[in-house]
Tab-separated table of C-alpha atoms and ligand atoms in Angstrom:
chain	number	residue	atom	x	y	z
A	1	UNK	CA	-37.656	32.114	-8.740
A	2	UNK	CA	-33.567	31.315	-9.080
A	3	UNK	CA	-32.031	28.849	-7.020
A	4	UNK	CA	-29.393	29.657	-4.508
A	5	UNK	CA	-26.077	29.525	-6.940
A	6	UNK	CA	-23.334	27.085	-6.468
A	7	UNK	CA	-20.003	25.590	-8.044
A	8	UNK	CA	-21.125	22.342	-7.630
A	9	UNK	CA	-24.057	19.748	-6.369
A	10	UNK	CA	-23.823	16.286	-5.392
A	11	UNK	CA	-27.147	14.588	-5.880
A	12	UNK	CA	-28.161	11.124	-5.218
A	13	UNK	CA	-25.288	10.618	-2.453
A	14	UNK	CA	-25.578	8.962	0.488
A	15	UNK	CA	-23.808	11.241	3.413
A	16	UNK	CA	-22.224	10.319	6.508
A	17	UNK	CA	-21.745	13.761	7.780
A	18	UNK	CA	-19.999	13.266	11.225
A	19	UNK	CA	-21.624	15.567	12.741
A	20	UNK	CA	-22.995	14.914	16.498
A	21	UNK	CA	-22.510	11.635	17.897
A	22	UNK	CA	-22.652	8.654	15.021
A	23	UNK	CA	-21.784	8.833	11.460
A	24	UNK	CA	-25.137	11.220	10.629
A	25	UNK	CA	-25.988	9.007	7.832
A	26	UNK	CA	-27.839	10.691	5.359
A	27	UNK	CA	-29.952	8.604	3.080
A	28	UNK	CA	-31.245	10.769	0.193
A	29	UNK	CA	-28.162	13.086	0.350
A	30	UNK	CA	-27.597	16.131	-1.298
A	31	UNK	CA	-24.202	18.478	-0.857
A	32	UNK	CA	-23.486	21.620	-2.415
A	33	UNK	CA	-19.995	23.838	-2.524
A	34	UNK	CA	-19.851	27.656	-2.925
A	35	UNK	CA	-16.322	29.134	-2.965
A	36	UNK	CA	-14.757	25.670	-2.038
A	37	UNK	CA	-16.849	25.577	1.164
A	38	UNK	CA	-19.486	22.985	2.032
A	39	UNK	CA	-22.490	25.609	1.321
A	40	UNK	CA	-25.335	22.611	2.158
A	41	UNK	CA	-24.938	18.879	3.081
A	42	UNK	CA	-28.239	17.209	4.040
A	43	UNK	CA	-31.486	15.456	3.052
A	44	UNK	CA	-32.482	16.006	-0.485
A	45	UNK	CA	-35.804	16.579	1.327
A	46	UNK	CA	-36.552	20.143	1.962
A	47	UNK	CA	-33.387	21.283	1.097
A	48	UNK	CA	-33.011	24.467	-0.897
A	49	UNK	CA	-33.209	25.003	-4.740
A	50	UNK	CA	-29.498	25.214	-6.115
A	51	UNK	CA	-28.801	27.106	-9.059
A	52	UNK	CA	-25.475	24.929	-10.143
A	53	UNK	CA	-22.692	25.441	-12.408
A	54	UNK	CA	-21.457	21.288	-12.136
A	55	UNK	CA	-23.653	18.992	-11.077
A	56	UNK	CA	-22.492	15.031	-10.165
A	57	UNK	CA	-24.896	12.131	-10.125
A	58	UNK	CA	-23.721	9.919	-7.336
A	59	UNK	CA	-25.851	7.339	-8.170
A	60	UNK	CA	-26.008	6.243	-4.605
A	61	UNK	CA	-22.375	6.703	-3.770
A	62	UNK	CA	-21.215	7.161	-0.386
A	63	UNK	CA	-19.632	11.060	0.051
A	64	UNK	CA	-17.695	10.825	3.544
A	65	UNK	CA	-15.292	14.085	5.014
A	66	UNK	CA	-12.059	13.651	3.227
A	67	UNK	CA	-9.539	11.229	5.962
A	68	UNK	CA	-7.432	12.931	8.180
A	69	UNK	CA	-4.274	11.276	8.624
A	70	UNK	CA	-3.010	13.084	11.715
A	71	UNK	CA	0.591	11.667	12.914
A	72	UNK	CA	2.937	10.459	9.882
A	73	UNK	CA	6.556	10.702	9.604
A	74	UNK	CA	6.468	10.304	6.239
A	75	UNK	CA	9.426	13.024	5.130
A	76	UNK	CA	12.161	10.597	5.562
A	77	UNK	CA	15.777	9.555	3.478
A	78	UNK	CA	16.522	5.488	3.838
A	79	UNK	CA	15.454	2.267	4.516
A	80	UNK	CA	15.019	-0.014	7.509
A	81	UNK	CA	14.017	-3.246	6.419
A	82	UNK	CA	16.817	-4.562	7.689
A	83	UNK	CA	15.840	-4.192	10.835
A	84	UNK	CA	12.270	-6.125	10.219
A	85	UNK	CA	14.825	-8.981	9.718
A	86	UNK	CA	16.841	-8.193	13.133
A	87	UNK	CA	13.294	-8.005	15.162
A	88	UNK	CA	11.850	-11.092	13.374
A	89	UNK	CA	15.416	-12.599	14.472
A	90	UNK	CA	14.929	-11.682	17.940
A	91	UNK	CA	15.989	-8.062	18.884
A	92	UNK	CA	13.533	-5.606	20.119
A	93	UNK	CA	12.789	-2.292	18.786
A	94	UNK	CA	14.576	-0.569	21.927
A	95	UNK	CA	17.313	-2.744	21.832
A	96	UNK	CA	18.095	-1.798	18.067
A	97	UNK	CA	17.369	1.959	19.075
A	98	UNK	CA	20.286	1.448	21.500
A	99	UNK	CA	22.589	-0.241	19.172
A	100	UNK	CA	22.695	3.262	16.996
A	101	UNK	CA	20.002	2.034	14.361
A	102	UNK	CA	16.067	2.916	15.044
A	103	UNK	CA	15.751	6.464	14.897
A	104	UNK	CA	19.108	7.226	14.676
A	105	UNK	CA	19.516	5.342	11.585
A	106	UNK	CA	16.907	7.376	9.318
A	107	UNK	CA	18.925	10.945	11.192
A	108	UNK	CA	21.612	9.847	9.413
A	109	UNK	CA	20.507	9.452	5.896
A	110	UNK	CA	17.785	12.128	6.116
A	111	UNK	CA	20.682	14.724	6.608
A	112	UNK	CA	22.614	13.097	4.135
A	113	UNK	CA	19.489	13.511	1.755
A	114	UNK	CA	18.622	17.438	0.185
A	115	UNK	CA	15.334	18.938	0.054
A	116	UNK	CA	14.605	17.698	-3.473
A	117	UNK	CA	15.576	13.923	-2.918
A	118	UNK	CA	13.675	14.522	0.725
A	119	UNK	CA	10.599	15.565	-1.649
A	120	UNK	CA	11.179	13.268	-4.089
A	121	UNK	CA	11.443	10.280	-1.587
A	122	UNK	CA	8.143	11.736	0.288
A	123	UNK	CA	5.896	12.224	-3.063
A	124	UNK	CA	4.775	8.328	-3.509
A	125	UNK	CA	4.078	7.695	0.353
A	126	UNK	CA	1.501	10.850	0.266
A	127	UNK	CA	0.402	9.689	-3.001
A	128	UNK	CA	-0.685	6.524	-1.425
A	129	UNK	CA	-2.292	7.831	1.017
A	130	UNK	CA	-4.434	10.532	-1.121
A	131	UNK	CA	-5.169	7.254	-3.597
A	132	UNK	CA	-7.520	6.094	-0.614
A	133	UNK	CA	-9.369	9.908	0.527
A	134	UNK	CA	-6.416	11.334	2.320
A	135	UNK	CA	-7.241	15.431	2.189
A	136	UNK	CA	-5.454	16.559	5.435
A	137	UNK	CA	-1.970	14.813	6.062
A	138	UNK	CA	0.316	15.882	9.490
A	139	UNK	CA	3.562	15.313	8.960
A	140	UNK	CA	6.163	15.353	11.500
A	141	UNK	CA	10.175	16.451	11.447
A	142	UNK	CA	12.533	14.800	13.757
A	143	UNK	CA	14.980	12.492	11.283
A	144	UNK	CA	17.163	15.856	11.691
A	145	UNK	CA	18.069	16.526	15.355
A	146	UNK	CA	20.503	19.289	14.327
A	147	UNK	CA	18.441	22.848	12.851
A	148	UNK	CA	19.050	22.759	9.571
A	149	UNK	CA	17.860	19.269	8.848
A	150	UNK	CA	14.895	19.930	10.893
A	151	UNK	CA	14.142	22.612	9.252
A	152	UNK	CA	14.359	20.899	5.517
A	153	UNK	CA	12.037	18.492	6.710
A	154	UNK	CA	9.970	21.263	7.869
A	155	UNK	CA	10.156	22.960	4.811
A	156	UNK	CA	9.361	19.654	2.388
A	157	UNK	CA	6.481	19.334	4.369
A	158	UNK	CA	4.958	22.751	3.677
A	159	UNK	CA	6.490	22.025	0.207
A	160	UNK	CA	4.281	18.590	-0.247
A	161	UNK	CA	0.874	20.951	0.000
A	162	UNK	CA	2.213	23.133	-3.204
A	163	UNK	CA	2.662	19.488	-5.219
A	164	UNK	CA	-0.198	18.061	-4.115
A	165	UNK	CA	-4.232	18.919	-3.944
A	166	UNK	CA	-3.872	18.068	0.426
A	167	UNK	CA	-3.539	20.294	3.521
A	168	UNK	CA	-0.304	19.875	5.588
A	169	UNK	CA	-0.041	20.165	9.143
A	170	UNK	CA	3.891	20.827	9.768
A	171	UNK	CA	4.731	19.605	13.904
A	172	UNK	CA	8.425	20.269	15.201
A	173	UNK	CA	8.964	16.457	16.534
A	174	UNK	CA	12.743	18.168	17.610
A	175	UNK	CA	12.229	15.647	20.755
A	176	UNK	CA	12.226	12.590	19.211
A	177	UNK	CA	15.559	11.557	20.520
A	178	UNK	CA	19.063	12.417	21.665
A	179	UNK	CA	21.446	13.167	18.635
A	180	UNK	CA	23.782	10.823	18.015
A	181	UNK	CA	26.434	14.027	18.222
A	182	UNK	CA	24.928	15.798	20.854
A	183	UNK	CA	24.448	15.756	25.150
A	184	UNK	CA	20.930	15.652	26.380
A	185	UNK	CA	21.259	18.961	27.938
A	186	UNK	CA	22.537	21.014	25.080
A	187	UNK	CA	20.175	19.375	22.692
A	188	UNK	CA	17.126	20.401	25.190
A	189	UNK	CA	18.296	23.756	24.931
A	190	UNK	CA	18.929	24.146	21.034
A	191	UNK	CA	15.378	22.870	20.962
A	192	UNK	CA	13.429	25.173	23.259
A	193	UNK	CA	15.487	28.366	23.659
A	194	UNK	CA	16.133	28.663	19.484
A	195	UNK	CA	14.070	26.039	17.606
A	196	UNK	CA	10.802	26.477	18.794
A	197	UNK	CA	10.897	30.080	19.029
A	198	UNK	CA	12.414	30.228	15.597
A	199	UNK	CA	10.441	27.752	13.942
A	200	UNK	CA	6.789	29.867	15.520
A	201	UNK	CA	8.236	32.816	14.244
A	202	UNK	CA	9.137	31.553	10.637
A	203	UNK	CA	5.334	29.859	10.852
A	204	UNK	CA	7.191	26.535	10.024
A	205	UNK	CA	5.672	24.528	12.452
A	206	UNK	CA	2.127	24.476	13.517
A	207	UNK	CA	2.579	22.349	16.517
A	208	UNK	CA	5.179	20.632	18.851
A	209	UNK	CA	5.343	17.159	19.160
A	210	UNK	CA	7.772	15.177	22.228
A	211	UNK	CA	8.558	11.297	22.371
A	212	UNK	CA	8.222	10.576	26.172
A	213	UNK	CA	9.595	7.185	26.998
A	214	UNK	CA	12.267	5.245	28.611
A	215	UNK	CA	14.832	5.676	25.274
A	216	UNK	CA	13.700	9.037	24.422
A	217	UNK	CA	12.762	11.838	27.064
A	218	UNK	CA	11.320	12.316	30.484
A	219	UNK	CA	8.665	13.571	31.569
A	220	UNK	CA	10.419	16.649	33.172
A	221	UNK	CA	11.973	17.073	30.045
A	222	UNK	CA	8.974	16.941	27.796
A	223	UNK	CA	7.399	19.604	30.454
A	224	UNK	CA	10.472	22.083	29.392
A	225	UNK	CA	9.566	21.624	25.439
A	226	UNK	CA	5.672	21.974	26.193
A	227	UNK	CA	6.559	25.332	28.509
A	228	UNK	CA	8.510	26.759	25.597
A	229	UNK	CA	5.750	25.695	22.728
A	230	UNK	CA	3.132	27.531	24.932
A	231	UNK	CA	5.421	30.300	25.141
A	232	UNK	CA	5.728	30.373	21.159
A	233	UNK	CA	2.248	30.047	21.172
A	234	UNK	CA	2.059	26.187	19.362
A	235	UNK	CA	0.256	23.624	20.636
A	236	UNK	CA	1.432	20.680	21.596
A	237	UNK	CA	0.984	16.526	21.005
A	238	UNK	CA	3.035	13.753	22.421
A	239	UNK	CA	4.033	10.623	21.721
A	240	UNK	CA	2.990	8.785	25.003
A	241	UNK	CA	2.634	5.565	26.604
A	242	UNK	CA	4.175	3.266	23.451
A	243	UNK	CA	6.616	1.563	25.358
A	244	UNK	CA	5.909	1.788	28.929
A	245	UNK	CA	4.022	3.970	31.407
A	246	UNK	CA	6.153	7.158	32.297
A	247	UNK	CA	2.668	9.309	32.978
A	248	UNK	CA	3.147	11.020	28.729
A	249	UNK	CA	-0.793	10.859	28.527
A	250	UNK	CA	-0.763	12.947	32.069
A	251	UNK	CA	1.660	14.986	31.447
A	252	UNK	CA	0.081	16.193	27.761
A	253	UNK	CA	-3.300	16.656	29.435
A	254	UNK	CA	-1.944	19.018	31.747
A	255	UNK	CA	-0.688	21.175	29.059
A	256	UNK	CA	-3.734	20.416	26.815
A	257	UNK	CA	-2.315	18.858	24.106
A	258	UNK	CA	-4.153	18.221	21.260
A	259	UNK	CA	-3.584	14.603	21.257
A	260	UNK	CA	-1.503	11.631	22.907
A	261	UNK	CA	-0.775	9.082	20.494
A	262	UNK	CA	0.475	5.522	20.854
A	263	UNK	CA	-1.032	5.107	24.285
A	264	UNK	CA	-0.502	0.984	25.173
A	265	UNK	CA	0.362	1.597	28.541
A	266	UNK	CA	-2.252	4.772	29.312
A	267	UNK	CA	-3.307	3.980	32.990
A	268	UNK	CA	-6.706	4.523	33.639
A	269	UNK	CA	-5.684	7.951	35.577
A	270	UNK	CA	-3.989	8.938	32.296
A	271	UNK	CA	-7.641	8.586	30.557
A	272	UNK	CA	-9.120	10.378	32.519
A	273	UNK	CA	-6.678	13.359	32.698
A	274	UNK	CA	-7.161	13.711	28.683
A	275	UNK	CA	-11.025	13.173	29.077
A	276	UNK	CA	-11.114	16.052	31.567
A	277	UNK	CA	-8.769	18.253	28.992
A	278	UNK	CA	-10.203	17.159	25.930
A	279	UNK	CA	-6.931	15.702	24.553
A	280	UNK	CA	-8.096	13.204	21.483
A	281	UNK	CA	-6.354	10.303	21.987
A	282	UNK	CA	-4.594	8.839	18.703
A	283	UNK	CA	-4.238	5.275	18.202
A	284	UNK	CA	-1.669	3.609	15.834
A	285	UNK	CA	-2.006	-0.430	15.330
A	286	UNK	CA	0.363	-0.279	12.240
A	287	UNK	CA	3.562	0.213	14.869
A	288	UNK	CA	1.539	-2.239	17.328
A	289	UNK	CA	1.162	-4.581	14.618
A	290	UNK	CA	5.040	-3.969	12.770
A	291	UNK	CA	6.588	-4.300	16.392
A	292	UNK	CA	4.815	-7.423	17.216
A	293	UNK	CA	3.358	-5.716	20.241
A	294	UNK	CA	1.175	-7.554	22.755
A	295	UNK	CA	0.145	-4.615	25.328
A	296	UNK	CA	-3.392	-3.188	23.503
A	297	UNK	CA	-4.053	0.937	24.105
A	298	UNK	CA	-6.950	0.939	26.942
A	299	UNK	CA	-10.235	1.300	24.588
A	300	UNK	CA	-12.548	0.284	27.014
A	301	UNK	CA	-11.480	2.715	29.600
A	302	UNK	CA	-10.739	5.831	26.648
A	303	UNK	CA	-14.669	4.920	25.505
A	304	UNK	CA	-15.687	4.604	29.574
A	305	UNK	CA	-14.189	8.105	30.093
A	306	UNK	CA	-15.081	9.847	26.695
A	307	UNK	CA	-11.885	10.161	25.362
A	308	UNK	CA	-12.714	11.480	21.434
A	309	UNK	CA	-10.090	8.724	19.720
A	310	UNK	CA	-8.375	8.992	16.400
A	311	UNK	CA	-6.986	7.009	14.007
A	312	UNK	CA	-3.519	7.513	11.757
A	313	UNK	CA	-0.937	5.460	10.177
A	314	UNK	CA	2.249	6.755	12.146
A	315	UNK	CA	3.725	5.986	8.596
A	316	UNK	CA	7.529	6.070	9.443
A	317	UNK	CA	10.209	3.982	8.139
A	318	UNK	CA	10.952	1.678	11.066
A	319	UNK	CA	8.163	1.323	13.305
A	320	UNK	CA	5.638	1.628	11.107
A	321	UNK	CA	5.777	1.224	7.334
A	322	UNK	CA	2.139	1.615	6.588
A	323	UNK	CA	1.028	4.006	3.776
A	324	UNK	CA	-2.914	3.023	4.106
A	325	UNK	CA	-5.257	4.878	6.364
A	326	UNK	CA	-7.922	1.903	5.725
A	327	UNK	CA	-5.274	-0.698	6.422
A	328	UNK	CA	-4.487	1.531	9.924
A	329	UNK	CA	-8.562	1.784	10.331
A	330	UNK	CA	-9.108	-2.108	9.435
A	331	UNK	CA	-6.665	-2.923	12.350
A	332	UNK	CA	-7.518	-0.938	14.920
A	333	UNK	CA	-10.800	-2.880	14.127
A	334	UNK	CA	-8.708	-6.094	14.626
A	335	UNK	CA	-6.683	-5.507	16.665
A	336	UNK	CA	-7.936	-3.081	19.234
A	337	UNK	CA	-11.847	-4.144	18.947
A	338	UNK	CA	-12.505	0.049	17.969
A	339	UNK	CA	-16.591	-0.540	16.137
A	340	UNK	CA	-16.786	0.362	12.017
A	341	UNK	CA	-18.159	4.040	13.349
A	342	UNK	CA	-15.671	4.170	16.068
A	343	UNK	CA	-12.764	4.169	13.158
A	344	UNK	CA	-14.578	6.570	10.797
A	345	UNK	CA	-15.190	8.851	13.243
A	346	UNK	CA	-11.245	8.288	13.913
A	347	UNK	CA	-10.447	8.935	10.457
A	348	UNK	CA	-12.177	11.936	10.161
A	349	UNK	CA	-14.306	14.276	13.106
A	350	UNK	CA	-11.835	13.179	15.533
A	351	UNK	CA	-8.914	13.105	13.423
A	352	UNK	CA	-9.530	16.901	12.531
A	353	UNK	CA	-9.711	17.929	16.146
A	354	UNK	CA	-6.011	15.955	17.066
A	355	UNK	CA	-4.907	18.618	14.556
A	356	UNK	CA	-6.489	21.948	15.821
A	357	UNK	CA	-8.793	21.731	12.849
A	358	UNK	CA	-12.073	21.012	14.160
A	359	UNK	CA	-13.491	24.335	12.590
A	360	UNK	CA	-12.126	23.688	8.944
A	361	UNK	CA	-12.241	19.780	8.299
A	362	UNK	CA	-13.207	16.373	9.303
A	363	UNK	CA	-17.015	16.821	9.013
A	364	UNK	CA	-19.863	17.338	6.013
A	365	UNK	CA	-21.117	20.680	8.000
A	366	UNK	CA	-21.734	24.278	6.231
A	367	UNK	CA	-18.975	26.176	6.201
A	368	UNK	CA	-16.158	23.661	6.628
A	369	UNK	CA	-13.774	23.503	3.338
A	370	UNK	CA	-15.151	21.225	0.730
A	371	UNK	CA	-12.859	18.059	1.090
A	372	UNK	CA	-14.638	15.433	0.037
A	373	UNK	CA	-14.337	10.947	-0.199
A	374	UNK	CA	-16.824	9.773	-2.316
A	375	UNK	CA	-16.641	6.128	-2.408
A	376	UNK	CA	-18.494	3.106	-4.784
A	377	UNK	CA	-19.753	1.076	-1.999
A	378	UNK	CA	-22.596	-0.400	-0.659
A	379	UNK	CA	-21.885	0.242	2.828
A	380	UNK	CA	-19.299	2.273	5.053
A	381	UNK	CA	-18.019	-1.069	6.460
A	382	UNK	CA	-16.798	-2.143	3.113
A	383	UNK	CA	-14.321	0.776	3.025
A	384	UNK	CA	-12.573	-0.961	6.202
A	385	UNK	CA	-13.392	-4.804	5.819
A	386	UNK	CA	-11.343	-5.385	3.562
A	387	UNK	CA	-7.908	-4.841	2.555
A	388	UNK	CA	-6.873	-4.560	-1.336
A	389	UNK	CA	-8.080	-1.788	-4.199
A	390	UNK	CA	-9.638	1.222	-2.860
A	391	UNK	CA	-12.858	1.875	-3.446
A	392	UNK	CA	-12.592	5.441	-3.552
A	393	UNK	CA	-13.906	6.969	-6.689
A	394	UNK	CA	-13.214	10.576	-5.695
A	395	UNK	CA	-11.766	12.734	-4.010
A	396	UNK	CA	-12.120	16.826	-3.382
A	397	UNK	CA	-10.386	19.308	-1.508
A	398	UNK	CA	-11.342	22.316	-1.264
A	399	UNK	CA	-13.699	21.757	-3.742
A	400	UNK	CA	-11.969	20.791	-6.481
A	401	UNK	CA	-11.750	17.560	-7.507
A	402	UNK	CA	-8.316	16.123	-7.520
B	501	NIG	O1	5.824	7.111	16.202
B	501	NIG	N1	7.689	6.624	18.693
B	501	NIG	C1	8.569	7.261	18.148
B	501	NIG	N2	8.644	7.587	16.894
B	501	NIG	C2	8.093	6.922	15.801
B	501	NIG	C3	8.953	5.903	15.233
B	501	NIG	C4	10.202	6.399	14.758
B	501	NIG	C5	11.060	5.408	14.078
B	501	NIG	O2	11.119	4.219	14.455
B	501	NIG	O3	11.700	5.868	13.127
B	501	NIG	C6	6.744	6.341	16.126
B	501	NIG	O4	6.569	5.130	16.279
B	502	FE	FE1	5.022	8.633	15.578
């Protein structure tokens, strides 16, 4: 009798599917992709006979979902170590926001920068972060403030999925801050009466994203943005609670965001408004840890309420310079007290929903696209325990090894 045919079958694997609660470690694994979709992942036990065109000896390998990175920055002109020296001298991050540099700084040399030195500069920070199982990258505009460099970075982010074997999730971040040539008010308005509308229609954004705090927006202000996304039909994220508690974590529950990221100074009511509307909450030590930080993102009250949490790098150039998912994973571990399965689970299941894409990715589940981590380790724990060479020693997306 003929087997069941497939492109490929991964024998002798161990699996951590991530599906239901836990890792759903899988001893004696077994995994096989049909049309770049995960056609079986399970026990080698019972499972059926495949009629292979590739087949891979894992020799006891780990295969994990391919990481999610799900809130980077990381399409960006210029540099900002300066200001590392200015904080380590003293200043804080808002105060150097006020003083024209922070976010303002990286405006002005991203619009100073074209599309091909925007790609060119982007290139080697994804490349880092695919080096270590990155398959699905988000990747956020916002160094523009004006349409047309929004737009670039917009467009260099759905250009970085052509260059590179990786799925791009493209979020308007047009509310990251006031332009440095612009009024509050009229920049509200070029953002939700033509940008979002625009940028829907032109399908080059797949989600809005707002910075809600003290030297960005307000909370009525975010509200206008999120109206005019659900109007466009986007869904929406926000960065919340980083610096101080203005009710962001609230605020994106009530308009069911897909995530709240940052989160330091989530109250305990804001927890429980994302439990109740399912918004994952996204937690990001490297800008905790780069901004010397001492207020910790309530863990103990997202795990008491249920809150499904994430993990990403934020990778940015001034708040957090991080290019490593693992390093992002290992301190979240350190610095937050998040478990080894709590930051897997962030990497990947819970990573996939912060980006709409529970259905496609995150998990080892029939059906999903074939993007695959396989990793030469003993245990999962190793992958975060340490930080130096990855142990990755593949990587697949879609099914294709890349
Ligand atoms: O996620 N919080 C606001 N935005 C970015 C940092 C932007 C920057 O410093 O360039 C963040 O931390
Ligand atoms: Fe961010």
């Amino acid at each position: 009798m003929a087997g069941i045919p497939a492109d490929l079958l991964f024998e002798g694997a161990r699996l951590a599917t991530m599906a239901g609660p836990g890792l759903g470690v899988v001893e004696q694994g077994v995994l096989a992709v049909r049309d770049g979709r995960i056609a079986y992942a399970g026990p080698r036990e019972g499972a059926p006979r495949f009629e292979a065109a590739e087949r891979v000896d894992c020799e006891g390998r780990w295969i994990t979902p391919g990481l999610v990175d799900c809130h980077t920055h990381l399409v960006f002109a210029g540099d900002r170590s300066e200001e590392f020296a200015r904080r380590l001298a003293g200043e804080s991050y808002a105060d150097i926001a006020r003083s024209g540099g922070g976010i303002a700084s990286t405006v002005r040399a991203t619009r100073a920068a074209d599309e091909a030195a925007l790609l060119a500069a982007a290139l080697p920070r994804l490349d880092a972060l695919l080096a270590e199982g990155v398959t699905t990258v988000e990747v956020k505009s916002g160094y523009g403030l004006d349409e047309e460099t929004e737009r670039r970075q917009l467009r260099v982010a759905r250009a970085l999925a052509r260059e590179r074997a990786v799925t791009v999730r493209a979020t308007y971040l047009g509310a990251h801050a006031v332009p440095p040539d612009g009024t509050r008010a009229g920049y509200l308005d070029l953002v939700c009466d033509r940008m979002i509308p625009a940028l829907a229609a032109e399908g080059l954004a797949d989600a809005v994203d707002v910075f809600q705090e003290g030297i960005a927006f307000t909370g009525a202000e975010c509200a206008r943005v999120f109206t005019a996304a659900r109007a466009a039909g986007l869904p929406v994220k926000s960065h919340a609670e980083q610096l101080s508690d203005t009710g962001g974590a609230a605020l994106a529950a009530r308009f069911g965001a897909l995530s709240a990221d940052h989160l330091e100074y989530c109250s305990n009511a804001g927890a429980a408004a994302m439990a109740q509307a399912g918004t994952v909450a996204v937690i990001l030590p490297g800008a905790f840890l780069m901004l010397n930080e001492a207020r910790k993102p309530p863990i103990a009250a997202f795990r008491a309420e249920g809150v499904a949490m994430a993990v990403a790098t934020d990778l940015n150039p001034g708040s957090s310079p991080i290019a490593s998912l693992r390093v992002s994973a290992t301190l979240a571990c350190v610095l937050f007290g998040m478990t080894v399965e709590e930051v897997w689970r962030g990497m990947t299941i819970h990573a996939a929903r912060a980006l709409g894409l529970r259905a496609e990715a995150g998990s080892l589940e029939v059906g999903k696209r074939a993007d695959l981590a396989l990793w030469s380790v003993d245990s999962l724990a190793q992958v975060v325990a340490q930080i130096g060479p990855s142990p990755l020693w593949a990587r697949y997306h879609g099914g294709v090894r890349a």
